[in-house]
Coordinates of C-alpha atoms and ligand atoms in Angstrom, one line a residue:
M1 CA -30.6 3.7 17.4
N2 CA -32.2 3.7 14.0
K3 CA -35.8 2.5 14.6
D4 CA -36.2 1.2 11.1
A5 CA -33.4 -1.2 11.8
L6 CA -35.5 -3.1 14.3
K7 CA -38.6 -3.3 12.0
G8 CA -37.3 -6.5 10.4
N9 CA -39.3 -8.3 7.8
G10 CA -42.4 -8.1 10.0
N11 CA -43.7 -5.5 12.4
S12 CA -42.6 -6.6 15.8
K13 CA -39.6 -4.9 17.4
K14 CA -37.8 -8.2 18.0
S15 CA -38.6 -9.6 14.6
F16 CA -36.4 -12.2 13.1
K17 CA -34.1 -11.4 10.1
S18 CA -32.0 -13.8 8.0
F19 CA -28.8 -13.0 6.3
C20 CA -26.4 -15.3 4.4
I21 CA -23.3 -15.4 2.3
I22 CA -23.2 -17.1 -1.1
G23 CA -20.1 -18.3 -2.9
D24 CA -18.2 -21.5 -4.0
P25 CA -16.3 -22.6 -2.0
V26 CA -17.8 -20.9 1.1
S27 CA -17.2 -23.3 3.9
H28 CA -14.0 -21.4 5.0
S29 CA -15.9 -18.1 5.3
L30 CA -15.5 -16.2 8.5
S31 CA -18.5 -13.9 7.8
P32 CA -21.1 -16.0 9.6
L33 CA -18.8 -15.9 12.7
M34 CA -18.3 -12.1 12.6
H35 CA -22.0 -11.2 11.9
N36 CA -23.5 -13.7 14.3
S37 CA -21.2 -12.4 17.1
A38 CA -22.2 -8.9 16.3
F39 CA -25.9 -9.7 16.2
S40 CA -25.8 -11.5 19.5
S41 CA -23.8 -8.8 21.2
L42 CA -26.5 -6.3 20.3
N43 CA -29.2 -8.7 21.2
L44 CA -30.6 -8.8 17.7
N45 CA -32.8 -11.7 16.8
Y46 CA -30.9 -12.1 13.5
S47 CA -29.0 -15.0 12.0
Y48 CA -26.4 -15.5 9.3
I49 CA -25.5 -18.7 7.4
A50 CA -23.4 -19.7 4.4
F51 CA -24.7 -21.3 1.2
R52 CA -22.5 -22.9 -1.4
V53 CA -23.8 -21.8 -4.7
P54 CA -22.2 -23.1 -7.9
Q55 CA -21.9 -20.6 -10.8
K56 CA -24.8 -22.1 -12.9
E57 CA -27.2 -21.8 -9.9
L58 CA -26.6 -18.1 -9.2
E59 CA -29.6 -16.7 -11.0
E60 CA -32.1 -19.1 -9.4
T61 CA -30.5 -18.7 -6.0
I62 CA -30.9 -14.9 -6.1
Y63 CA -34.5 -15.4 -7.3
S64 CA -35.2 -17.7 -4.3
L65 CA -33.5 -15.4 -1.8
K66 CA -35.7 -12.5 -3.0
K67 CA -38.8 -14.7 -2.8
L68 CA -37.9 -15.6 0.8
N69 CA -37.6 -11.9 1.5
I70 CA -34.0 -12.3 2.8
A71 CA -32.9 -9.2 4.7
G72 CA -29.5 -9.1 3.1
F73 CA -26.6 -11.2 1.9
N74 CA -22.9 -11.2 1.1
V75 CA -21.5 -12.4 -2.2
T76 CA -18.0 -13.9 -2.5
L77 CA -16.0 -15.7 -5.2
P78 CA -16.8 -16.4 -8.0
H79 CA -20.1 -14.4 -8.0
K80 CA -19.0 -10.8 -7.2
V81 CA -19.2 -9.6 -10.9
N82 CA -22.0 -11.9 -12.2
V83 CA -24.4 -11.1 -9.4
V84 CA -24.8 -7.6 -10.9
N85 CA -27.0 -9.1 -13.6
F86 CA -29.6 -10.5 -11.2
I87 CA -30.2 -7.7 -8.7
D88 CA -32.4 -4.6 -9.0
D89 CA -29.9 -1.7 -8.6
L90 CA -26.4 -0.8 -7.6
S91 CA -24.9 1.8 -5.3
Y92 CA -22.7 4.4 -6.9
E93 CA -19.5 2.7 -5.7
A94 CA -20.6 -0.8 -6.8
K95 CA -21.4 0.6 -10.3
K96 CA -17.9 2.1 -10.5
A97 CA -16.2 -1.2 -9.4
G98 CA -18.5 -3.4 -11.5
A99 CA -18.6 -5.8 -8.6
V100 CA -20.9 -6.4 -5.5
N101 CA -20.1 -8.1 -2.2
T102 CA -23.1 -7.0 -0.2
V103 CA -26.8 -7.0 -1.1
N104 CA -29.5 -5.2 1.0
N105 CA -33.2 -5.9 0.7
E106 CA -34.7 -2.4 0.5
D107 CA -38.6 -2.7 0.4
G108 CA -38.4 -5.8 -1.7
K109 CA -35.7 -4.5 -4.1
L110 CA -32.2 -6.1 -4.0
I111 CA -29.6 -3.3 -4.0
G112 CA -25.9 -4.1 -4.5
Y113 CA -23.1 -2.5 -2.6
N114 CA -19.3 -3.0 -2.6
T115 CA -18.0 -2.8 0.9
D116 CA -14.6 -4.2 -0.1
I117 CA -13.9 -0.7 -1.1
H118 CA -14.3 0.5 2.4
G119 CA -12.6 -2.6 3.7
L120 CA -9.6 -1.7 1.7
I121 CA -9.3 1.9 2.5
A122 CA -10.1 1.8 6.2
P123 CA -6.8 0.1 7.4
L124 CA -4.9 2.7 5.3
E125 CA -6.8 5.6 6.8
N126 CA -6.4 4.1 10.3
R127 CA -2.6 4.5 9.8
Q128 CA -3.1 8.1 8.5
I129 CA -1.1 7.4 5.3
D130 CA -0.4 10.6 3.4
F131 CA -1.4 9.9 -0.2
N132 CA 0.1 13.1 -1.5
N133 CA 2.6 12.3 -4.3
I134 CA 3.1 8.7 -3.3
E135 CA 3.9 5.7 -5.6
I136 CA 1.9 2.6 -5.1
L137 CA 2.5 -1.0 -6.4
I138 CA -0.6 -3.2 -6.8
M139 CA -0.1 -7.0 -7.5
G140 CA -3.2 -8.5 -9.3
A141 CA -6.0 -7.3 -11.5
G142 CA -9.0 -9.1 -10.3
G143 CA -12.1 -8.0 -8.4
S144 CA -10.2 -6.8 -5.3
C145 CA -7.9 -4.7 -7.5
R146 CA -11.0 -3.0 -8.9
A147 CA -12.2 -2.3 -5.4
A148 CA -8.7 -0.9 -4.6
L149 CA -8.7 1.4 -7.5
V150 CA -12.1 2.8 -6.7
A151 CA -11.0 3.3 -3.1
L152 CA -7.8 5.0 -4.2
S153 CA -9.5 7.3 -6.7
E154 CA -11.0 9.2 -3.7
K155 CA -7.4 10.2 -2.8
K156 CA -6.6 12.9 -5.2
K157 CA -2.9 13.4 -5.3
I158 CA -1.4 10.0 -5.8
K159 CA 1.6 10.2 -8.1
K160 CA 1.5 6.8 -9.7
I161 CA 0.0 3.3 -9.4
N162 CA 2.1 0.5 -10.9
I163 CA 0.1 -2.7 -11.5
V164 CA 1.5 -6.1 -12.3
N165 CA -0.6 -9.2 -13.2
R166 CA -0.1 -12.6 -14.8
D167 CA -3.0 -12.3 -17.3
Q168 CA -2.2 -9.4 -19.6
K169 CA -5.8 -9.0 -20.9
K170 CA -7.1 -8.5 -17.4
L171 CA -4.2 -6.1 -16.8
E172 CA -5.2 -4.0 -19.8
K173 CA -8.8 -3.8 -18.6
I174 CA -7.7 -2.7 -15.1
I175 CA -5.5 0.0 -16.6
S176 CA -8.6 1.3 -18.5
L177 CA -10.6 1.3 -15.3
G178 CA -7.7 3.3 -13.7
K179 CA -7.9 5.8 -16.5
E180 CA -11.7 6.1 -16.2
L181 CA -11.1 6.8 -12.5
R182 CA -8.5 9.5 -13.4
L183 CA -5.6 7.6 -11.8
N184 CA -2.1 7.4 -13.2
C185 CA -1.9 3.6 -13.6
I186 CA 1.1 2.0 -15.3
P187 CA 1.2 -1.6 -16.4
L188 CA 4.3 -3.7 -15.5
D189 CA 5.7 -6.7 -17.3
Y190 CA 5.0 -9.8 -15.1
D191 CA 8.1 -11.6 -16.1
N192 CA 10.6 -8.7 -15.6
S193 CA 11.8 -9.1 -12.0
T194 CA 14.5 -6.4 -12.4
V195 CA 11.8 -3.8 -13.1
L196 CA 9.5 -5.2 -10.5
K197 CA 12.3 -5.0 -7.9
E198 CA 13.1 -1.4 -8.8
V199 CA 9.5 -0.3 -8.8
S200 CA 8.8 -2.2 -5.5
L201 CA 11.8 -0.6 -3.8
N202 CA 10.5 2.9 -4.9
S203 CA 7.0 2.3 -3.7
N204 CA 5.5 3.9 -0.6
L205 CA 2.7 1.4 -0.5
I206 CA 2.4 -2.1 -1.8
I207 CA -0.9 -3.9 -2.0
N208 CA -1.2 -7.6 -2.9
T209 CA -4.6 -8.3 -4.3
T210 CA -3.7 -11.7 -5.8
S211 CA -4.4 -15.0 -4.2
I212 CA -0.7 -15.7 -3.8
G213 CA 0.0 -16.5 -0.2
L214 CA -3.3 -18.4 0.4
N215 CA -1.5 -21.8 0.4
N216 CA 1.7 -20.5 2.0
D217 CA 3.0 -20.0 -1.5
S218 CA 5.9 -17.6 -2.1
S219 CA 5.5 -14.0 -3.1
P220 CA 7.6 -12.7 -6.0
L221 CA 8.4 -9.8 -3.6
K222 CA 11.4 -10.9 -1.6
S223 CA 12.6 -8.9 1.4
N224 CA 15.3 -7.3 -0.7
F225 CA 12.5 -5.9 -3.0
M226 CA 11.1 -3.7 -0.2
S227 CA 12.4 -0.6 1.5
K228 CA 12.2 0.0 5.2
D229 CA 9.1 1.9 6.3
T230 CA 7.1 1.1 3.2
F231 CA 3.5 0.1 4.0
V232 CA 2.8 -3.4 2.8
F233 CA -0.8 -4.6 2.7
D234 CA -1.6 -8.3 1.9
I235 CA -5.3 -8.7 1.5
V236 CA -4.9 -12.5 1.8
Y237 CA -5.9 -13.2 5.4
R238 CA -5.2 -16.9 5.8
P239 CA -2.5 -17.4 7.1
I240 CA -2.4 -14.2 9.0
F241 CA 1.3 -13.9 8.3
T242 CA 1.6 -14.6 4.6
N243 CA 5.0 -15.1 2.9
L244 CA 4.8 -11.5 1.6
L245 CA 4.2 -10.1 5.1
N246 CA 7.0 -12.2 6.5
N247 CA 9.3 -10.8 3.8
A248 CA 8.0 -7.3 4.6
K249 CA 8.6 -7.7 8.3
D250 CA 12.2 -8.8 7.5
A251 CA 12.6 -5.6 5.4
G252 CA 11.4 -3.4 8.3
C253 CA 8.2 -2.4 6.6
N254 CA 4.9 -1.4 8.2
L255 CA 2.5 -4.3 7.9
I256 CA -1.2 -4.2 7.1
F257 CA -3.1 -7.5 7.5
G258 CA -5.7 -9.0 5.3
Y259 CA -8.0 -9.6 8.3
E260 CA -8.3 -5.8 8.7
M261 CA -10.0 -5.6 5.2
L262 CA -12.2 -8.5 6.1
L263 CA -13.3 -6.9 9.3
H264 CA -14.0 -3.4 7.8
Q265 CA -15.9 -4.8 4.8
A266 CA -18.1 -6.7 7.3
K267 CA -18.5 -3.6 9.5
K268 CA -19.8 -1.6 6.5
A269 CA -22.1 -4.4 5.5
F270 CA -23.5 -4.7 9.0
E271 CA -24.2 -1.0 9.1
I272 CA -26.0 -1.0 5.7
W273 CA -28.2 -3.9 6.8
T274 CA -29.0 -2.7 10.3
G275 CA -28.6 1.0 10.3
L276 CA -26.7 0.5 13.6
K277 CA -23.1 1.2 14.5
A278 CA -21.2 -2.2 14.2
P279 CA -19.6 -3.6 17.3
L280 CA -16.2 -3.6 15.7
D281 CA -14.3 -4.9 18.8
V282 CA -16.7 -7.9 19.1
M283 CA -16.2 -8.7 15.4
E284 CA -12.5 -8.4 15.7
K285 CA -12.4 -10.5 18.8
S286 CA -14.3 -13.3 16.9
L287 CA -11.6 -13.2 14.2
F288 CA -8.8 -13.3 16.7
G289 CA -10.5 -16.4 18.3
I290 CA -9.7 -18.1 14.9
F291 CA -6.3 -16.6 14.0
G292 CA -4.8 -15.4 17.2
E293 CA -3.8 -11.8 17.5
P294 CA -0.9 -10.9 15.2
K295 CA 2.3 -10.0 17.1
Ligands
NAP1 N1 -9.3 -9.6 3.1 C1 -10.4 -9.5 2.5 O1 -11.4 -9.0 3.0 C2 -10.5 -10.0 1.1 C3 -11.6 -9.6 0.3 C4 -11.6 -10.0 -1.0 C5 -10.7 -10.9 -1.5 N2 -9.7 -11.3 -0.7 C6 -8.7 -12.3 -1.1 O2 -8.0 -11.7 -2.2 C7 -7.6 -12.6 -3.2 C8 -8.1 -12.1 -4.6 O3 -9.5 -12.0 -4.6 P1 -10.2 -11.4 -5.9 O4 -11.7 -11.3 -5.5 O5 -9.6 -10.2 -6.4 O6 -10.0 -12.6 -6.9 P2 -10.0 -12.6 -8.5 O7 -10.9 -11.6 -9.0 O8 -10.2 -14.1 -8.9 O9 -8.5 -12.2 -8.9 C9 -7.4 -13.1 -8.5 C10 -6.1 -12.4 -8.8 O10 -5.1 -13.2 -8.3 C11 -4.2 -13.5 -9.4 N3 -3.6 -14.9 -9.2 C12 -4.2 -16.0 -8.7 N4 -3.4 -17.0 -8.6 C13 -2.2 -16.5 -9.0 C14 -0.9 -17.1 -9.1 N5 -0.7 -18.4 -8.8 N6 0.1 -16.4 -9.6 C15 -0.1 -15.1 -9.9 N7 -1.3 -14.5 -9.8 C16 -2.3 -15.2 -9.4 C17 -5.0 -13.5 -10.6 O11 -4.2 -13.3 -11.7 P3 -4.6 -13.6 -13.2 O12 -5.5 -12.5 -13.6 O13 -3.4 -13.7 -14.0 O14 -5.4 -14.9 -13.1 C18 -5.9 -12.2 -10.3 O15 -5.1 -11.0 -10.5 C19 -8.3 -13.9 -2.7 O16 -7.3 -14.7 -2.1 C20 -9.3 -13.5 -1.7 O17 -9.5 -14.5 -0.7 C21 -9.6 -10.9 0.6

């Protein structure tokens, strides 16, 4: 066990530490549940709560959290990019992604990390996907797509990443990021469903990083757009079976659930904050208490 992890903000071994998540909206967040379950399973005198922070209050909130000597915090929508302006330094990966979802208080300095990158790649690595010469389709060009590209840039032999997004300016920016990361990224026309279908049918891995699916809305990728055995990853985790994953199931694809990313980004954040191995099974069980286990 890392002794430093138990130092806390004071000196006693059982000292109290506080963590939180900031976002707007944030009441739906499952991070307090996962982290508090993990803290109590390891008998740590730590606690984690959620704060709703509107955009215009971000700067003063970060200032206050620093003054309170918060041990660490998560950052969710809409602050993942903006928070970069108000913290002291960034990890290498957070710098590459230009977005932060985890902040750690390191001797009074707030250091930003992006554990969404790990959250995204861990479920793919768990399935031992061979990235050599594969074609990937990514839907979306927001913060999670940035994390996906940084994660995928570690896999050297990907043939092609096709990206489709509604907002063309954002798509152009994400294609530039892909180039910086030395990935072969190709923009697709959002309105051309014939091309989308063809590309989708040829993809070995499909990742939805848009919010489509959150409200049970329909994915543009119907079951006849997907080939059997393709890996289909929907990062939307509520509902657990989104319309895309239902379509993928009908097509005989391998499913990767959004809760897996949620779990693995939390695991990495826990380990950055505490220096301890995260109790992944406890954290997963806490999520299944909400969703039920996917079958
Ligand atoms: N599982 C996890 O751990 C995890 C982690 C992070 C995020 N998420 C989920 O992933 C989703 C995206 O998060 P983010 O941080 O990347 O958000 P973001 O930066 O705001 O990006 C949102 C993306 O969704 C697209 N989009 C939204 N509504 C759409 C619609 N009706 N039709 C077509 N495209 C639409 C946007 O397209 P435009 O650019 O055209 O607006 C953009 O590409 C959210 O639902 C979030 O809850 C899950």
